[in-house]
Amino acid sequence: MAIITLTTDLGSKDFYQSALKGSLLSLMPGVNLIDITHEVPSFNISYAAFVLKNAYPYFPKNTVHLIGIDSVYSENTKYIAVKHRDHYFVGADNGIFSLLFDDVPEEVVELNIMQDLKYLHFPLVDIFVKAATHLAKGGKLKDIGLPVAEIEQKMLLHPVIERDVIRGSVVYIDTFCNVITNITKDLFTKIQKNRDFTLHFRKSEIITQLSWHYNEVPEGEKLCLFGISNHLEIAINKGKASGLLGLHLGDIVRVEFHS
């Protein structure tokens, strides 16, 4: 069964999400629609990219991922479809694809599907739906667009390395209020070189060892670990780390390594 995933900032309060799903089902009855999330903060492409990047590899090959973030019509924004690692993606060329992929995608086309003026303010239910269902039915990219050589580039805030220190920042807070930083496991291991470390955050909070799982420390105690995203997380066992520790998106964390 064909699969189309949905990643949007439409929320669950209004009718927009239902309109999108209804449009997809009208063109492809029986398609398997999977919500990755509709709770992306409005227009926050870096947040959406982080979520989708960590979710899409678990889906079967040839899954189509429809991205509805900052997709309102603009003269300067293209709508594109992308093939990458045997998955398909449809969205606005607003920089999200440069954040989503670590390497150059295999194939990119600018969609040339005719825009229905009735949906000019809501292309998700028109151009995006037509492109996504075309691909979910096994259609080719070349039939819905023209090849493009480059995609819009956006830069993530990367950790700063200063000799024996990594300065990172909070990039995501999940439903459990676990705090996820932009320090990857590969970077941490590369700089650590089997040395002890101290993780500093807020003014006086520290953690001095990595955990393998959340309940490795007593309930209510803080810990750090590399979770499923392979990014350094700060958590509290059975607690809400972001609120209890006062950590927010963009806050700085610092890892010091000791000789």
mmCIF file of N, CA and C in Angstrom, residues 3-81:
data_model
loop_
_atom_site.group_PDB
_atom_site.id
_atom_site.type_symbol
_atom_site.label_atom_id
_atom_site.label_comp_id
_atom_site.label_asym_id
_atom_site.label_seq_id
_atom_site.Cartn_x
_atom_site.Cartn_y
_atom_site.Cartn_z
ATOM 1 N N ILE A 3 2.254 4.921 0.723
ATOM 2 C CA ILE A 3 2.296 5.700 1.958
ATOM 3 C C ILE A 3 2.640 7.146 1.643
ATOM 4 N N ILE A 4 1.887 8.073 2.217
ATOM 5 C CA ILE A 4 2.219 9.495 2.184
ATOM 6 C C ILE A 4 2.264 9.980 3.622
ATOM 7 N N THR A 5 3.395 10.553 4.030
ATOM 8 C CA THR A 5 3.485 11.126 5.370
ATOM 9 C C THR A 5 3.236 12.628 5.301
ATOM 10 N N LEU A 6 2.819 13.181 6.427
ATOM 11 C CA LEU A 6 2.471 14.597 6.493
ATOM 12 C C LEU A 6 3.240 15.261 7.633
ATOM 13 N N THR A 7 3.973 16.308 7.292
ATOM 14 C CA THR A 7 4.671 17.128 8.276
ATOM 15 C C THR A 7 4.281 18.572 8.018
ATOM 16 N N THR A 8 3.512 19.163 8.929
ATOM 17 C CA THR A 8 2.993 20.508 8.693
ATOM 18 C C THR A 8 2.974 21.318 9.988
ATOM 19 N N ASP A 9 2.659 22.600 9.829
ATOM 20 C CA ASP A 9 2.439 23.473 10.982
ATOM 21 C C ASP A 9 0.957 23.852 11.088
ATOM 22 N N LEU A 10 0.085 22.970 10.577
ATOM 23 C CA LEU A 10 -1.344 23.265 10.518
ATOM 24 C C LEU A 10 -2.043 23.116 11.859
ATOM 25 N N GLY A 11 -1.443 22.385 12.803
ATOM 26 C CA GLY A 11 -2.082 22.150 14.091
ATOM 27 C C GLY A 11 -3.288 21.236 13.964
ATOM 28 N N SER A 12 -4.035 21.113 15.068
ATOM 29 C CA SER A 12 -5.200 20.225 15.105
ATOM 30 C C SER A 12 -6.498 20.963 15.397
ATOM 31 N N LYS A 13 -6.423 22.260 15.590
ATOM 32 C CA LYS A 13 -7.602 23.026 15.992
ATOM 33 C C LYS A 13 -8.494 23.394 14.817
ATOM 34 N N ASP A 14 -7.873 23.728 13.682
ATOM 35 C CA ASP A 14 -8.621 24.235 12.538
ATOM 36 C C ASP A 14 -8.963 23.120 11.550
ATOM 37 N N PHE A 15 -9.592 23.498 10.467
ATOM 38 C CA PHE A 15 -10.021 22.521 9.455
ATOM 39 C C PHE A 15 -8.936 22.241 8.415
ATOM 40 N N TYR A 16 -7.813 22.941 8.466
ATOM 41 C CA TYR A 16 -6.814 22.851 7.407
ATOM 42 C C TYR A 16 -6.248 21.446 7.251
ATOM 43 N N GLN A 17 -5.938 20.806 8.368
ATOM 44 C CA GLN A 17 -5.378 19.458 8.305
ATOM 45 C C GLN A 17 -6.367 18.484 7.670
ATOM 46 N N SER A 18 -7.629 18.586 8.041
ATOM 47 C CA SER A 18 -8.650 17.706 7.461
ATOM 48 C C SER A 18 -8.833 17.973 5.976
ATOM 49 N N ALA A 19 -8.764 19.242 5.585
ATOM 50 C CA ALA A 19 -8.881 19.584 4.167
ATOM 51 C C ALA A 19 -7.749 18.961 3.367
ATOM 52 N N LEU A 20 -6.543 18.988 3.933
ATOM 53 C CA LEU A 20 -5.397 18.374 3.257
ATOM 54 C C LEU A 20 -5.606 16.875 3.078
ATOM 55 N N LYS A 21 -6.023 16.213 4.122
ATOM 56 C CA LYS A 21 -6.232 14.756 4.050
ATOM 57 C C LYS A 21 -7.376 14.414 3.101
ATOM 58 N N GLY A 22 -8.429 15.209 3.146
ATOM 59 C CA GLY A 22 -9.540 14.965 2.228
ATOM 60 C C GLY A 22 -9.131 15.115 0.779
ATOM 61 N N SER A 23 -8.280 16.090 0.500
ATOM 62 C CA SER A 23 -7.804 16.299 -0.870
ATOM 63 C C SER A 23 -6.964 15.117 -1.339
ATOM 64 N N LEU A 24 -6.128 14.606 -0.457
ATOM 65 C CA LEU A 24 -5.301 13.447 -0.807
ATOM 66 C C LEU A 24 -6.160 12.218 -1.068
ATOM 67 N N LEU A 25 -7.139 11.985 -0.212
ATOM 68 C CA LEU A 25 -7.996 10.807 -0.368
ATOM 69 C C LEU A 25 -8.899 10.922 -1.590
ATOM 70 N N SER A 26 -9.245 12.146 -1.966
ATOM 71 C CA SER A 26 -10.080 12.328 -3.165
ATOM 72 C C SER A 26 -9.330 11.917 -4.421
ATOM 73 N N LEU A 27 -8.019 12.207 -4.451
ATOM 74 C CA LEU A 27 -7.220 11.843 -5.622
ATOM 75 C C LEU A 27 -6.681 10.417 -5.538
ATOM 76 N N MET A 28 -6.578 9.878 -4.318
ATOM 77 C CA MET A 28 -6.016 8.538 -4.167
ATOM 78 C C MET A 28 -6.707 7.818 -3.009
ATOM 79 N N PRO A 29 -7.945 7.357 -3.241
ATOM 80 C CA PRO A 29 -8.677 6.661 -2.173
ATOM 81 C C PRO A 29 -7.879 5.450 -1.664
ATOM 82 N N GLY A 30 -7.833 5.293 -0.362
ATOM 83 C CA GLY A 30 -7.150 4.138 0.203
ATOM 84 C C GLY A 30 -5.686 4.345 0.481
ATOM 85 N N VAL A 31 -5.122 5.489 0.090
ATOM 86 C CA VAL A 31 -3.716 5.726 0.373
ATOM 87 C C VAL A 31 -3.516 5.759 1.884
ATOM 88 N N ASN A 32 -2.382 5.259 2.331
ATOM 89 C CA ASN A 32 -2.072 5.204 3.756
ATOM 90 C C ASN A 32 -1.457 6.535 4.185
ATOM 91 N N LEU A 33 -2.224 7.360 4.883
ATOM 92 C CA LEU A 33 -1.749 8.661 5.333
ATOM 93 C C LEU A 33 -1.212 8.553 6.759
ATOM 94 N N ILE A 34 0.026 8.967 6.938
ATOM 95 C CA ILE A 34 0.675 8.889 8.246
ATOM 96 C C ILE A 34 1.056 10.298 8.701
ATOM 97 N N ASP A 35 0.570 10.696 9.856
ATOM 98 C CA ASP A 35 0.951 11.984 10.428
ATOM 99 C C ASP A 35 2.307 11.842 11.120
ATOM 100 N N ILE A 36 3.301 12.572 10.628
ATOM 101 C CA ILE A 36 4.542 12.679 11.392
ATOM 102 C C ILE A 36 4.336 13.728 12.475
ATOM 103 N N THR A 37 3.917 14.919 12.105
ATOM 104 C CA THR A 37 3.460 15.911 13.068
ATOM 105 C C THR A 37 2.771 17.051 12.334
ATOM 106 N N HIS A 38 1.792 17.628 13.013
ATOM 107 C CA HIS A 38 1.165 18.871 12.537
ATOM 108 C C HIS A 38 1.397 19.992 13.541
ATOM 109 N N GLU A 39 2.281 19.746 14.497
ATOM 110 C CA GLU A 39 2.490 20.691 15.594
ATOM 111 C C GLU A 39 3.812 21.448 15.475
ATOM 112 N N VAL A 40 4.359 21.552 14.285
ATOM 113 C CA VAL A 40 5.542 22.373 14.076
ATOM 114 C C VAL A 40 5.191 23.828 14.368
ATOM 115 N N PRO A 41 6.000 24.544 15.143
ATOM 116 C CA PRO A 41 5.728 25.983 15.336
ATOM 117 C C PRO A 41 5.646 26.684 13.981
ATOM 118 N N SER A 42 4.734 27.603 13.844
ATOM 119 C CA SER A 42 4.461 28.240 12.559
ATOM 120 C C SER A 42 5.722 28.709 11.850
ATOM 121 N N PHE A 43 5.893 28.244 10.623
ATOM 122 C CA PHE A 43 6.966 28.651 9.711
ATOM 123 C C PHE A 43 8.366 28.208 10.169
ATOM 124 N N ASN A 44 8.459 27.350 11.169
ATOM 125 C CA ASN A 44 9.766 26.973 11.727
ATOM 126 C C ASN A 44 10.338 25.790 10.945
ATOM 127 N N ILE A 45 11.081 26.093 9.884
ATOM 128 C CA ILE A 45 11.571 25.022 9.014
ATOM 129 C C ILE A 45 12.676 24.212 9.677
ATOM 130 N N SER A 46 13.471 24.793 10.553
ATOM 131 C CA SER A 46 14.536 24.020 11.209
ATOM 132 C C SER A 46 13.938 22.988 12.153
ATOM 133 N N TYR A 47 12.872 23.345 12.845
ATOM 134 C CA TYR A 47 12.171 22.409 13.729
ATOM 135 C C TYR A 47 11.590 21.251 12.911
ATOM 136 N N ALA A 48 10.922 21.597 11.809
ATOM 137 C CA ALA A 48 10.320 20.575 10.958
ATOM 138 C C ALA A 48 11.378 19.652 10.377
ATOM 139 N N ALA A 49 12.499 20.218 9.948
ATOM 140 C CA ALA A 49 13.568 19.407 9.368
ATOM 141 C C ALA A 49 14.120 18.422 10.385
ATOM 142 N N PHE A 50 14.285 18.859 11.635
ATOM 143 C CA PHE A 50 14.801 17.965 12.672
ATOM 144 C C PHE A 50 13.862 16.785 12.887
ATOM 145 N N VAL A 51 12.567 17.062 12.979
ATOM 146 C CA VAL A 51 11.593 15.995 13.200
ATOM 147 C C VAL A 51 11.573 15.016 12.031
ATOM 148 N N LEU A 52 11.442 15.535 10.818
ATOM 149 C CA LEU A 52 11.330 14.670 9.649
ATOM 150 C C LEU A 52 12.617 13.905 9.402
ATOM 151 N N LYS A 53 13.757 14.546 9.604
ATOM 152 C CA LYS A 53 15.046 13.892 9.397
ATOM 153 C C LYS A 53 15.197 12.661 10.282
ATOM 154 N N ASN A 54 14.658 12.734 11.489
ATOM 155 C CA ASN A 54 14.775 11.625 12.421
ATOM 156 C C ASN A 54 13.669 10.591 12.265
ATOM 157 N N ALA A 55 12.660 10.904 11.464
ATOM 158 C CA ALA A 55 11.534 9.983 11.282
ATOM 159 C C ALA A 55 11.565 9.234 9.959
ATOM 160 N N TYR A 56 11.890 9.932 8.860
ATOM 161 C CA TYR A 56 11.678 9.330 7.543
ATOM 162 C C TYR A 56 12.498 8.073 7.272
ATOM 163 N N PRO A 57 13.725 7.913 7.825
ATOM 164 C CA PRO A 57 14.476 6.687 7.506
ATOM 165 C C PRO A 57 13.799 5.402 7.968
ATOM 166 N N TYR A 58 12.832 5.495 8.887
ATOM 167 C CA TYR A 58 12.150 4.305 9.385
ATOM 168 C C TYR A 58 11.013 3.852 8.475
ATOM 169 N N PHE A 59 10.673 4.654 7.482
ATOM 170 C CA PHE A 59 9.586 4.310 6.576
ATOM 171 C C PHE A 59 10.096 3.463 5.409
ATOM 172 N N PRO A 60 9.217 2.698 4.788
ATOM 173 C CA PRO A 60 9.627 1.875 3.644
ATOM 174 C C PRO A 60 10.101 2.732 2.471
ATOM 175 N N LYS A 61 10.900 2.116 1.612
ATOM 176 C CA LYS A 61 11.330 2.786 0.394
ATOM 177 C C LYS A 61 10.110 3.205 -0.424
ATOM 178 N N ASN A 62 10.283 4.303 -1.155
ATOM 179 C CA ASN A 62 9.253 4.875 -2.029
ATOM 180 C C ASN A 62 8.116 5.561 -1.269
ATOM 181 N N THR A 63 8.273 5.724 0.042
ATOM 182 C CA THR A 63 7.322 6.555 0.777
ATOM 183 C C THR A 63 7.432 8.000 0.278
ATOM 184 N N VAL A 64 6.294 8.674 0.209
ATOM 185 C CA VAL A 64 6.253 10.081 -0.192
ATOM 186 C C VAL A 64 6.028 10.932 1.060
ATOM 187 N N HIS A 65 6.873 11.937 1.257
ATOM 188 C CA HIS A 65 6.787 12.793 2.432
ATOM 189 C C HIS A 65 6.352 14.198 1.996
ATOM 190 N N LEU A 66 5.145 14.588 2.377
ATOM 191 C CA LEU A 66 4.620 15.889 2.023
ATOM 192 C C LEU A 66 4.929 16.857 3.171
ATOM 193 N N ILE A 67 5.574 17.976 2.831
ATOM 194 C CA ILE A 67 6.011 18.940 3.835
ATOM 195 C C ILE A 67 5.240 20.238 3.641
ATOM 196 N N GLY A 68 4.446 20.585 4.640
ATOM 197 C CA GLY A 68 3.644 21.801 4.557
ATOM 198 C C GLY A 68 4.099 22.845 5.559
ATOM 199 N N ILE A 69 5.272 23.408 5.348
ATOM 200 C CA ILE A 69 5.830 24.435 6.230
ATOM 201 C C ILE A 69 6.186 25.652 5.370
ATOM 202 N N ASP A 70 5.646 26.803 5.730
ATOM 203 C CA ASP A 70 5.950 28.041 5.013
ATOM 204 C C ASP A 70 5.748 27.859 3.501
ATOM 205 N N SER A 71 4.585 27.332 3.147
ATOM 206 C CA SER A 71 4.335 26.959 1.748
ATOM 207 C C SER A 71 3.363 27.889 1.032
ATOM 208 N N VAL A 72 2.968 28.973 1.694
ATOM 209 C CA VAL A 72 2.050 29.928 1.062
ATOM 210 C C VAL A 72 2.710 30.535 -0.171
ATOM 211 N N TYR A 73 1.910 30.819 -1.174
ATOM 212 C CA TYR A 73 2.439 31.316 -2.453
ATOM 213 C C TYR A 73 3.346 32.531 -2.263
ATOM 214 N N SER A 74 4.484 32.487 -2.963
ATOM 215 C CA SER A 74 5.404 33.622 -3.014
ATOM 216 C C SER A 74 6.075 33.614 -4.373
ATOM 217 N N GLU A 75 6.261 34.796 -4.941
ATOM 218 C CA GLU A 75 6.899 34.876 -6.259
ATOM 219 C C GLU A 75 8.329 34.333 -6.237
ATOM 220 N N ASN A 76 8.961 34.365 -5.083
ATOM 221 C CA ASN A 76 10.369 33.990 -4.987
ATOM 222 C C ASN A 76 10.597 32.564 -4.506
ATOM 223 N N THR A 77 9.531 31.817 -4.242
ATOM 224 C CA THR A 77 9.673 30.459 -3.721
ATOM 225 C C THR A 77 9.169 29.443 -4.730
ATOM 226 N N LYS A 78 10.018 28.478 -5.029
ATOM 227 C CA LYS A 78 9.630 27.389 -5.925
ATOM 228 C C LYS A 78 9.005 26.257 -5.102
ATOM 229 N N TYR A 79 8.167 25.479 -5.756
ATOM 230 C CA TYR A 79 7.687 24.232 -5.182
ATOM 231 C C TYR A 79 8.437 23.112 -5.871
ATOM 232 N N ILE A 80 8.998 22.218 -5.080
ATOM 233 C CA ILE A 80 9.846 21.180 -5.670
ATOM 234 C C ILE A 80 9.457 19.791 -5.163
ATOM 235 N N ALA A 81 9.888 18.802 -5.920
ATOM 236 C CA ALA A 81 9.797 17.401 -5.512
ATOM 237 C C ALA A 81 11.199 16.821 -5.607
#
